[in-house]
Amino acid sequence: MIKEERILLKNAGKINPLSINDYTKAGGYRGLKKALAMEPVEVIDELLEAGLRGRGGAGFSTGMKQRFTSESCLRCPQRYVVVNADEGEPGTYKDRIIMEQDPHLYLEGTIIAAHAIRSSQGYIYIRGEYQDSIEKTRKAVEDAYKKGFLGKNIMGSGFDFDLEIKLGAGSYLCGEELTMLESLEGKRGTPRIKPPFPAEKGVFGMPTLVNNVETLANATRILEKGKQWYRQTGTDTSPGTKIFTISGQVNKAGYYELPLGVSLRELIELAGGMRNGKPFKAALLGGAAGTFVDSSMLDEEMSYDNLKKKGATLGSGAVIVLAGEDSIARTLINCLRFFKHESCGKCIPCRVGTAQLLISARQLNDTARDKKKLLGEMIRDSGLMAATSLCPLGQSPILPLKSAARYFEDELCGLEN
Amino acid sequence: MSIKEIIRQFKPEHHNLLNIMHALQNSNPGNYLTKEALEETASYLGLTKASVYGVATYYTMFSLEPRGRYIIRVCISPVCEIIKAETIIKHLEKVLGIKTGQTSSDRLFTLELSECLGQCHKAPSMMINDRVHNCLDKNSIEEIIEEYRQMSKSD
Amino acid sequence: MEKTVSIHIDGKKLNVQEGKNLLQAAKENNIDIPHLCYHRKLSPTGACRLCIVKINGQKGLIASCTVRAEEGMEVIAFDEELEEARRFILDYLLSEHDESSDGSYMDEFKELVVRYGLDDKKKRKYAPIWKYLGYPSDNSSPVLTYEAAKCIKCFRCIKACDEVQGKNVLSFTKRGIASYITGGFEKWGESECDGCGECIQLCPTGAIVEKPHRDQIMLHQDHKKVKTTCPYCGVGCQLELIVQNGKIVRADGVEGVSPNDGRLCVKGRFGYDYVSHPDRLKVPLIKKGGRFTEAGWDEALDLVAEKFSETIKKHGKRSLAGYASAKTTNEDNYLFMKFVRTVFGNNNVDYCTRLCHASTVTAMLRSLGDGAGSNSIEDYEKSDCILVTGNNMIETHPVTATYVKYAAQRRGARIIIIDPKWTPLVKDSHIWLQPRLGTDVALLNGMIRVIIREELIDRRFIEKRVEGGMKALEELKALTEKYTLEYVEEITGVPAEMMQEAARIYAGARRPLIATGMGYSQQLTGTHNVFCLINMMLITGQIGRKGAGLNPPRGQNNVQGVSDVGASPFTYPGYVPVGDDENRRKVAKIWNVPYRELDPEKGLSTVEIMQAAYRGEIRAMYIMGENPMLTDPNLNHTEEAIKKLDFLVVQDIFHTETTALADVVLPATSFAESEGTFVNSDRRVLRVRKAVDPPGQARQDWEIITDIAKRMGKPLGSYRDESEIWDEIARTSPIFAGISFSRLEKQGIQWPCPSKEHPGTPTLFEERFNTASGLAKLHPVDYAEQTEKADNEYPYILNTGRILYQYHSSTMSRRNVSLNQFANEAYVLMHPDDAKKQGLSNGDKVDISSRRGVIRSITVKISGEVLLGELFMPFHYSEAPVNRLTRDELDPYSKIAPFKLSAVKIVTGS
């Protein structure tokens, strides 16, 4: 059986998350010290060469993102760092674990990123429901100020950086980076047109780096231990570890930090196997905006690129396991209900589509309907939605829908049982 | 603290709107944003009424209706659903004597649903105000509700 | 310079401006990509997704409104996949949409539904779900209704309100398919909405529709659309009136033409009820035995001619006078002026400009050589600094203010306000200087001193374009030397550092505009105030190029035009002085009258005419469309003067406080029944077109005037129509020489326009000033204390002004149901501390008196908008005639009266 490799979560459960001294004793803020001794561009190069990819779901190169942000609009009076701590993808709680168990880890990464792009103001946008994360982060920020890791002349380097916490208030869509910026500015969570990307025009119209909590935690480690060390874990194109959150029908649901490239079977084994020995039926990878897979995918390497090739997604690292007795339709309907609830309503395809798909999905239970035709129409509609929607939300329903149909068409159409 | 005092803890900048609303709602015994609170906020931030109202109605954590002292948010995400959140909701309705969306007649509890609370490894889950309650079953629900009832008496 | 790039759309090669969005580029080349949320005037939203296209090298379908044209783009706008996607989106939209319509609005969505064949319900795929979504309606606004079920959530109303009008009153509420538009807390009527209706105009469906006359509008039935010019303020908004069954039932702004580009304010959009109001004067009236009796035109005009002739015979030709009208057309006023000069035989013709911007015009004429605004209204939008002095433009020139707000809100322009009273523009301002009433000269001299000391002057400009060059500056420097920061702060109450900052910002701006209003002009020192503004502008070189200059927004629709066409005691058409022999000869020739018959003496000005009437020197008057019994200063005096006249003729569209004192009342046409032209605040000659027939026997002013002249044996000429009158105006005034009605068909032209080929002049003074030397002149002036001050007996200083919803003496505006619903009560604003001292609370009634009169039972409004010791009252309301309190003491240069400053006392418990 594979073993966890706790690079990010090395302190989790071992130190007092409310104590900055515990963190520094465990080696904390060494990465920042190293970074501050480097030129900003060297920090970016380090991350680039480490091959770090964003852990929010899209898997874009973090170094590239930082480079774009640091190089855009040189005349702009300010550039911002925004930490995306609006974790809302169903089945996902990796960022929460970091925030609750080792908040300085991502705080340190945030300050490093600020130095890299020469930003003097940052925001952490945390989901309003994550009370514990909010409290722990508040304390961490307070202590970091006291110890001189935030504020003026950080660690005597001459670098200034202020950080403020912003609360979400119940909107999944605000996890999308451009929508988050709207929300951060105190507005309704509706997506902006892309381009411009945040790197060009982000919060308050200024160049903005938006990074996920887990990504920033990785950055801390890379600066602390170096890119070579970092690259020893994971695959070539997806180096490092990933915190997987596995839940549903397994015995030991929980979070597991593993090198990218682990297989689903290995992960389930690590999670104590199927709950009460039930047969594996399906896994929903990446949450609601993710894909169903069946047992044929159990041994596939879970890395960004391989899963993409197989028509699946790694997304946020959520793995929701369904057993033989569980209804695919029910979970699918839950996903579609979720999208309808979270659609902001700005663009027509998503606003109406999320409502219409849910109606159709519920009709899958209706014996009078030609279900195969209905399912076909739903896939067509969700495809048109994906093609025409303004932001990723409208592009999401097709993911669970199409993958569910691919593996479980007969069940969805009531041809089984 | 009065509404004005709460608002003035923040700088009069538009981007503080959500944080201000959280503070106002949390300070209100009915756990909601009053019309007066919205008006004061709008005038403090130099916004129109609709811009503030539009934000308040967009985010699910805000309420414009009076609610109970304790807001129960039951997670209905796919994971909690697989682990039978439905029975949890039904049982809560029974214990509280209200339907989802309603507030108990003693104004102690409002029962709401929530998207994924990120507690999937300990599903089914719910939050009551700031606290998370996990691995729920019928027994634990009754105990938890009782605990809050007692707490309200001791305050 | 704008760079063009070449792109291909569906194989068609287009040359378009670089950076223009693809959808707009396609539209301008007649490629009709469907869209709903996009509007030329708004930032792209990307919400409807109908304008999707494919672009080479880019993934997926892209909303063309969000893409900027780049060289070499290959765009596919129409193929099977795109059209299927569009049909799919429309089909979706239909399912959440209530299609029923009462036919009172245009429906862009419906047009697309038909275009994509979805009007055939069999072709639709989705069940209508809108019925189950609980969409509300909001009827609480006085002027419009909102129906969420007819709303396609395109954001156009929200952006119209925010981006175009700068108000941001609307928002979405809730989210997803449950979302809809809200004003206020789902009560439009309780929101900050001021009723401009920009949202109505840009709404593509029937979600937001105006209330007035809705039941009378059937757009699929016979109706006509008439483009004309708004009859309210001096912005000159272009209106499109919809006329159904002989009645105006709707007004829209005309898109794509200056000055308003479709924008209107609440008066322009909803203020036309008065045209068909039953109170309209319909027949000539003759006063017999103290009562008006109806008369035929012949009887009335014979009497008028006879009485005027008799007066000339008995008291000499200088015993008559006329008030022209800022409400009526250039053609009417031109002939009125010609009538006074050739039939009365004197120059006693003036009008209300003497009561508003005379001082501004006087100062500008003396310093710059032209009395009109130097720039275009749209220039505000691109300005980086706007100095607003004594000008509540959001209420008095609402559409001009939209450009100013745009500059501040979206382009970072800094607005500096100088006003003792709060105005809504303060919210968008960078600095608000709040000097005590009447201390502006000291404030500006202080700012000038800062500019000179800190060497923020434009030496090159002064040397090249100011008479006396740096020597003239030395004089100004010497005079302003004593206006130290401390001294100015003491006089004005404005903190020194704010004054300094304002001076620095103005002097350092690249494109600063000054908008100066009644607060500066209606003072005894009105001319001096504006001299100081001009001094500051000249030494910093902030005039004479596009986007920099001085602009007095004019209060009435044609107040600019009436001066331009010569209804002035001092000048003939085109600002040619009456005293100049050569001018008189030239004019006499065009008019075909003996030049000796033209009086070489300047005439009396507005207030002087009343004073002469009081002294018995003016015996008969002809008043066209003015209401001095409400708008002149010191009304008690005016009333006595008018009562002393032997004979008074008033020509108007309604009975007014002035017609009540007339011997003969003649019914005239409103703007909607008239043909002709107005000139707006940025010197734009704009067409007025007849939309409906006049009520009863009412006739257009110029026809009445020519008839009287004929009956007095001195015909003015024979004119077939208004365009012939205009052509004569163009012959007499060089500034209009190149303008004819045919050139005004599409849009207005800004004077000077010396020849038929000349495009008009958006910016004055680019090459030279219009003075004899071609150079501008500095006029250093000292601060003088006001002659009327607060004292123990009259402890308050009263300021007067206007509000958004009423207009002038409110004879028109108050005959509109919509406008009255917003504001229909007089009030006095009082500082909270003064109210406390007086023991007054909101809503209490007080009497207010000055040395000249008293007004009774005025409602108190307590407000931080005014300074301690200062009061403010709107002058619109006849039941609260504030001008019974004001003075008719005059500014020696411009003869303007100090409406803005009267010492008064409050008498409580009335």
CSV table of N, CA and C in Angstrom, one decimal, chain C residues 322-328 333 349-359 518 521-522 554-560 562-563 567-569 605-607 609 623-628 631-633 802 807-809 875 894-897 899:
chain,number,residue,atom,x,y,z
C,322,GLY,N,-40.5,96.1,-25.0
C,322,GLY,CA,-40.9,94.7,-25.2
C,322,GLY,C,-40.0,93.7,-24.4
C,323,TYR,N,-40.6,92.7,-23.9
C,323,TYR,CA,-39.8,91.6,-23.3
C,323,TYR,C,-39.9,90.4,-24.4
C,324,ALA,N,-38.7,90.1,-24.9
C,324,ALA,CA,-38.7,88.9,-25.7
C,324,ALA,C,-38.7,87.6,-24.8
C,325,SER,N,-38.5,86.5,-25.5
C,325,SER,CA,-38.7,85.2,-24.7
C,325,SER,C,-37.7,84.2,-24.9
C,326,ALA,N,-37.1,83.7,-23.9
C,326,ALA,CA,-36.1,82.6,-24.0
C,326,ALA,C,-36.8,81.3,-24.2
C,327,LYS,N,-38.1,81.3,-24.2
C,327,LYS,CA,-38.8,80.0,-24.5
C,327,LYS,C,-39.1,79.8,-26.0
C,328,THR,N,-39.3,80.9,-26.7
C,328,THR,CA,-39.8,80.8,-28.1
C,328,THR,C,-38.6,80.7,-29.0
C,333,ASN,N,-38.3,85.4,-31.9
C,333,ASN,CA,-37.6,86.5,-31.2
C,333,ASN,C,-36.9,87.5,-32.2
C,349,VAL,N,-35.7,96.5,-25.9
C,349,VAL,CA,-36.1,95.0,-26.0
C,349,VAL,C,-35.0,94.2,-25.2
C,350,ASP,N,-35.5,93.5,-24.3
C,350,ASP,CA,-34.6,92.6,-23.5
C,350,ASP,C,-35.4,91.4,-23.1
C,351,TYR,N,-34.8,90.6,-22.3
C,351,TYR,CA,-35.5,89.4,-21.8
C,351,TYR,C,-34.8,88.8,-20.6
C,352,CYS,N,-35.1,87.7,-20.2
C,352,CYS,CA,-34.7,87.2,-18.9
C,352,CYS,C,-33.2,86.9,-18.8
C,353,THR,N,-32.5,87.0,-19.9
C,353,THR,CA,-31.0,86.7,-19.7
C,353,THR,C,-30.4,87.7,-18.8
C,354,ARG,N,-31.1,88.9,-18.7
C,354,ARG,CA,-30.6,90.0,-17.8
C,354,ARG,C,-30.7,89.5,-16.4
C,355,LEU,N,-31.6,88.4,-16.2
C,355,LEU,CA,-31.8,87.9,-14.8
C,355,LEU,C,-30.9,86.7,-14.6
C,356,CYS,N,-30.3,86.2,-15.6
C,356,CYS,CA,-29.5,85.0,-15.3
C,356,CYS,C,-28.0,85.1,-15.6
C,357,HIS,N,-27.6,85.1,-16.9
C,357,HIS,CA,-26.2,85.1,-17.2
C,357,HIS,C,-25.7,86.4,-17.8
C,358,ALA,N,-26.4,87.5,-17.6
C,358,ALA,CA,-25.9,88.8,-18.2
C,358,ALA,C,-24.5,89.1,-17.7
C,359,SER,N,-24.3,88.9,-16.4
C,359,SER,CA,-23.0,89.2,-15.9
C,359,SER,C,-21.9,88.4,-16.5
C,518,MET,N,-25.6,80.3,-12.0
C,518,MET,CA,-26.3,81.4,-11.4
C,518,MET,C,-25.7,81.9,-10.1
C,521,SER,N,-23.3,84.4,-11.2
C,521,SER,CA,-23.8,85.5,-12.0
C,521,SER,C,-24.8,86.4,-11.3
C,522,GLN,N,-25.7,85.7,-10.5
C,522,GLN,CA,-26.8,86.5,-9.9
C,522,GLN,C,-26.4,87.2,-8.6
C,554,ARG,N,-26.7,77.4,-20.0
C,554,ARG,CA,-27.8,78.4,-20.0
C,554,ARG,C,-29.0,77.7,-19.5
C,555,GLY,N,-29.8,78.6,-18.8
C,555,GLY,CA,-30.9,78.0,-18.1
C,555,GLY,C,-32.1,77.7,-18.9
C,556,GLN,N,-32.4,78.4,-19.9
C,556,GLN,CA,-33.6,78.2,-20.7
C,556,GLN,C,-33.3,77.7,-22.1
C,557,ASN,N,-34.2,77.0,-22.7
C,557,ASN,CA,-34.0,76.3,-24.0
C,557,ASN,C,-33.4,77.3,-25.0
C,558,ASN,N,-33.8,78.5,-25.0
C,558,ASN,CA,-33.3,79.4,-26.1
C,558,ASN,C,-32.8,80.7,-25.6
C,559,VAL,N,-32.3,80.7,-24.4
C,559,VAL,CA,-31.8,81.9,-23.8
C,559,VAL,C,-30.5,82.3,-24.6
C,560,GLN,N,-29.8,81.4,-25.2
C,560,GLN,CA,-28.6,81.7,-26.0
C,560,GLN,C,-29.1,82.3,-27.3
C,562,VAL,N,-31.8,83.8,-28.2
C,562,VAL,CA,-32.5,85.1,-28.2
C,562,VAL,C,-31.4,86.3,-28.2
C,563,SER,N,-30.4,86.1,-27.4
C,563,SER,CA,-29.3,87.1,-27.5
C,563,SER,C,-28.6,87.0,-28.9
C,567,ALA,N,-32.2,90.1,-29.6
C,567,ALA,CA,-33.2,90.7,-28.7
C,567,ALA,C,-32.5,91.2,-27.5
C,568,SER,N,-31.8,92.3,-27.7
C,568,SER,CA,-30.9,92.9,-26.6
C,568,SER,C,-31.0,94.4,-26.8
C,569,PRO,N,-31.0,95.2,-25.7
C,569,PRO,CA,-31.0,96.6,-25.8
C,569,PRO,C,-29.7,97.2,-26.4
C,605,SER,N,-32.6,97.9,-20.2
C,605,SER,CA,-32.6,96.4,-20.0
C,605,SER,C,-33.8,96.0,-19.1
C,606,THR,N,-33.9,94.7,-19.0
C,606,THR,CA,-35.1,94.1,-18.3
C,606,THR,C,-35.6,94.8,-17.1
C,607,VAL,N,-34.6,94.9,-16.1
C,607,VAL,CA,-35.0,95.5,-14.9
C,607,VAL,C,-35.2,97.0,-15.0
C,609,ILE,N,-36.4,98.5,-17.6
C,609,ILE,CA,-37.7,98.8,-18.2
C,609,ILE,C,-38.7,98.9,-17.1
C,623,ILE,N,-45.2,91.9,-23.9
C,623,ILE,CA,-44.4,90.8,-23.3
C,623,ILE,C,-44.7,89.5,-24.0
C,624,MET,N,-43.7,88.9,-24.5
C,624,MET,CA,-43.9,87.6,-25.2
C,624,MET,C,-43.3,86.5,-24.3
C,625,GLY,N,-44.2,85.6,-23.8
C,625,GLY,CA,-43.7,84.4,-23.2
C,625,GLY,C,-42.8,84.6,-22.0
C,626,GLU,N,-43.0,85.6,-21.2
C,626,GLU,CA,-42.2,85.8,-20.0
C,626,GLU,C,-43.2,86.1,-18.9
C,627,ASN,N,-42.7,85.8,-17.7
C,627,ASN,CA,-43.6,86.0,-16.5
C,627,ASN,C,-42.9,86.8,-15.4
C,628,PRO,N,-42.6,88.1,-15.7
C,628,PRO,CA,-41.9,88.9,-14.8
C,628,PRO,C,-42.5,89.0,-13.4
C,631,THR,N,-40.7,86.2,-11.8
C,631,THR,CA,-39.2,86.0,-11.9
C,631,THR,C,-38.4,87.2,-11.8
C,632,ASP,N,-39.0,88.4,-11.8
C,632,ASP,CA,-38.2,89.6,-11.6
C,632,ASP,C,-37.9,89.8,-10.1
C,633,PRO,N,-36.8,90.5,-9.9
C,633,PRO,CA,-36.5,90.7,-8.5
C,633,PRO,C,-37.4,91.8,-7.9
C,802,ARG,N,-32.9,76.7,-8.3
C,802,ARG,CA,-33.8,75.8,-9.0
C,802,ARG,C,-33.7,74.4,-8.5
C,807,TYR,N,-39.5,74.0,-13.3
C,807,TYR,CA,-38.7,74.8,-14.2
C,807,TYR,C,-39.2,76.2,-14.3
C,808,HIS,N,-38.3,77.1,-14.1
C,808,HIS,CA,-38.5,78.5,-14.2
C,808,HIS,C,-39.8,78.9,-13.4
C,809,SER,N,-40.7,79.6,-13.9
C,809,SER,CA,-41.9,80.0,-13.1
C,809,SER,C,-42.9,78.8,-13.0
C,875,PHE,N,-37.3,79.0,-6.6
C,875,PHE,CA,-38.1,80.2,-6.9
C,875,PHE,C,-39.3,79.8,-7.8
C,894,SER,N,-23.6,94.7,-15.8
C,894,SER,CA,-24.5,93.8,-16.6
C,894,SER,C,-26.0,94.0,-16.3
C,895,LYS,N,-26.2,94.8,-15.3
C,895,LYS,CA,-27.6,95.1,-14.9
C,895,LYS,C,-28.3,93.9,-14.4
C,896,ILE,N,-27.6,92.9,-13.9
C,896,ILE,CA,-28.2,91.7,-13.3
C,896,ILE,C,-28.5,92.0,-11.8
C,897,ALA,N,-29.6,91.3,-11.3
C,897,ALA,CA,-30.0,91.6,-10.0
C,897,ALA,C,-29.5,90.5,-9.1
C,899,PHE,N,-30.1,88.0,-7.1
C,899,PHE,CA,-31.1,87.0,-6.6
C,899,PHE,C,-30.5,86.1,-5.5
